[in-house]
Amino acid sequence: NNNSNNNHELLKNYTLSLNKHAQIATYDSATQAEKILTLLENKTTRRQKGGRYLNVILYATVINVWANLGNANRARGILDRMLVGLEQRTEEQEVEGGGGGE
C-alpha cells in the first residue's frame, strides 16, 4: 500500500529528526524534539495513540533530554502525556474487546 509506505517514511523522518535534536541536548534542541513529538501526537488519531506514529521510545527520548538538561518538570510533563495516551488506548481496547478480566 502506497499510503502505508508514505506513513512509514514520514515516521522515519520525524524519528530521525527528533533523535538528532535530542542528541544535541541544548534547551533549543530539546524544545524542537518536543515540538516533533507534539506534531506526531497531533497526526495520530485517538485510536492510534501508542501505536502507528507514537511509541515509548520517542517519549523516552524527549523525557531523557529534558531530564539531562535538569528540567524535571518538562520531563514529567512528557511522561504524563505518554501515560494519558497509553491509558486512552487501553480503555479503547477494553471497549472494543468487550472489557473482560473480572
Tab-separated table of C-alpha atoms in Angstrom:
chain	number	residue	atom	x	y	z
A	1	ASN	CA	0.000	0.000	0.000
A	2	ASN	CA	1.479	3.317	-1.134
A	3	ASN	CA	-0.143	5.267	1.718
A	4	SER	CA	1.373	2.869	4.238
A	5	ASN	CA	4.829	3.379	2.699
A	6	ASN	CA	4.397	7.157	2.873
A	7	ASN	CA	3.395	6.916	6.544
A	8	HIS	CA	6.425	4.742	7.264
A	9	GLU	CA	8.755	7.243	5.578
A	10	LEU	CA	7.116	10.126	7.432
A	11	LEU	CA	7.594	8.392	10.774
A	12	LYS	CA	11.184	7.525	9.903
A	13	ASN	CA	11.988	11.156	9.007
A	14	TYR	CA	10.325	12.564	12.119
A	15	THR	CA	12.051	9.986	14.317
A	16	LEU	CA	15.466	10.774	12.840
A	17	SER	CA	14.886	14.494	13.312
A	18	LEU	CA	13.649	14.034	16.878
A	19	ASN	CA	16.717	11.915	17.715
A	20	LYS	CA	19.105	14.451	16.164
A	21	HIS	CA	17.633	17.267	18.230
A	22	ALA	CA	17.768	15.125	21.370
A	23	GLN	CA	21.445	14.280	20.797
A	24	ILE	CA	22.393	17.955	20.554
A	25	ALA	CA	20.995	18.304	24.092
A	26	THR	CA	20.519	22.052	24.329
A	27	TYR	CA	17.392	23.834	25.500
A	28	ASP	CA	16.560	24.843	21.917
A	29	SER	CA	17.113	21.346	20.536
A	30	ALA	CA	15.041	19.800	23.348
A	31	THR	CA	12.254	22.234	22.519
A	32	GLN	CA	12.446	21.174	18.856
A	33	ALA	CA	12.363	17.477	19.818
A	34	GLU	CA	9.273	18.138	21.919
A	35	LYS	CA	7.640	20.008	19.032
A	36	ILE	CA	8.208	16.996	16.777
A	37	LEU	CA	6.668	14.731	19.406
A	38	THR	CA	3.666	17.072	19.621
A	39	LEU	CA	3.361	17.035	15.832
A	40	LEU	CA	3.317	13.238	15.872
A	41	GLU	CA	0.708	13.281	18.637
A	42	ASN	CA	-1.450	15.599	16.544
A	43	LYS	CA	-1.027	13.430	13.434
A	44	THR	CA	-2.072	10.355	15.363
A	45	THR	CA	-5.762	9.708	15.733
A	46	ARG	CA	-7.098	8.812	19.140
A	47	ARG	CA	-7.437	5.203	18.038
A	48	GLN	CA	-3.755	5.072	17.014
A	49	LYS	CA	-2.328	6.585	20.235
A	50	GLY	CA	0.580	4.498	21.405
A	51	GLY	CA	0.602	2.778	18.034
A	52	ARG	CA	1.339	3.792	14.499
A	53	TYR	CA	3.183	7.078	14.965
A	54	LEU	CA	3.893	7.107	18.668
A	55	ASN	CA	5.880	4.718	20.787
A	56	VAL	CA	7.501	4.661	24.200
A	57	ILE	CA	10.963	5.176	22.700
A	58	LEU	CA	10.017	8.549	21.204
A	59	TYR	CA	8.586	9.719	24.504
A	60	ALA	CA	11.580	8.353	26.448
A	61	THR	CA	13.969	10.185	24.132
A	62	VAL	CA	12.337	13.534	24.856
A	63	ILE	CA	11.977	12.742	28.575
A	64	ASN	CA	15.672	11.864	28.717
A	65	VAL	CA	16.872	15.051	27.048
A	66	TRP	CA	14.804	17.248	29.380
A	67	ALA	CA	15.976	15.266	32.423
A	68	ASN	CA	19.619	15.544	31.339
A	69	LEU	CA	19.171	19.300	30.997
A	70	GLY	CA	17.889	19.391	34.577
A	71	ASN	CA	14.313	20.241	33.683
A	72	ALA	CA	12.379	17.649	35.679
A	73	ASN	CA	9.074	19.464	35.201
A	74	ARG	CA	9.269	19.261	31.390
A	75	ALA	CA	10.378	15.617	31.613
A	76	ARG	CA	7.441	14.810	33.895
A	77	GLY	CA	5.048	16.622	31.555
A	78	ILE	CA	6.135	14.398	28.669
A	79	LEU	CA	5.780	11.305	30.859
A	80	ASP	CA	2.260	12.381	31.810
A	81	ARG	CA	1.351	12.883	28.123
A	82	MET	CA	2.638	9.396	27.327
A	83	LEU	CA	0.667	7.832	30.172
A	84	VAL	CA	-2.550	9.575	29.121
A	85	GLY	CA	-2.106	8.251	25.582
A	86	LEU	CA	-1.500	4.712	26.823
A	87	GLU	CA	-4.472	4.924	29.171
A	88	GLN	CA	-6.765	6.046	26.332
A	89	ARG	CA	-5.547	3.198	24.160
A	90	THR	CA	-6.133	0.631	26.920
A	91	GLU	CA	-9.657	1.951	27.548
A	92	GLU	CA	-10.461	1.763	23.824
A	93	GLN	CA	-9.149	-1.801	23.603
A	94	GLU	CA	-11.323	-2.802	26.559
A	95	VAL	CA	-14.387	-1.223	24.924
A	96	GLU	CA	-13.648	-2.859	21.571
A	97	GLY	CA	-12.889	-6.211	23.200
A	98	GLY	CA	-15.891	-6.105	25.482
A	99	GLY	CA	-13.980	-5.359	28.684
A	100	GLY	CA	-13.075	-8.507	30.493
A	101	GLY	CA	-10.903	-9.842	33.202
A	102	GLU	CA	-13.214	-9.794	36.276
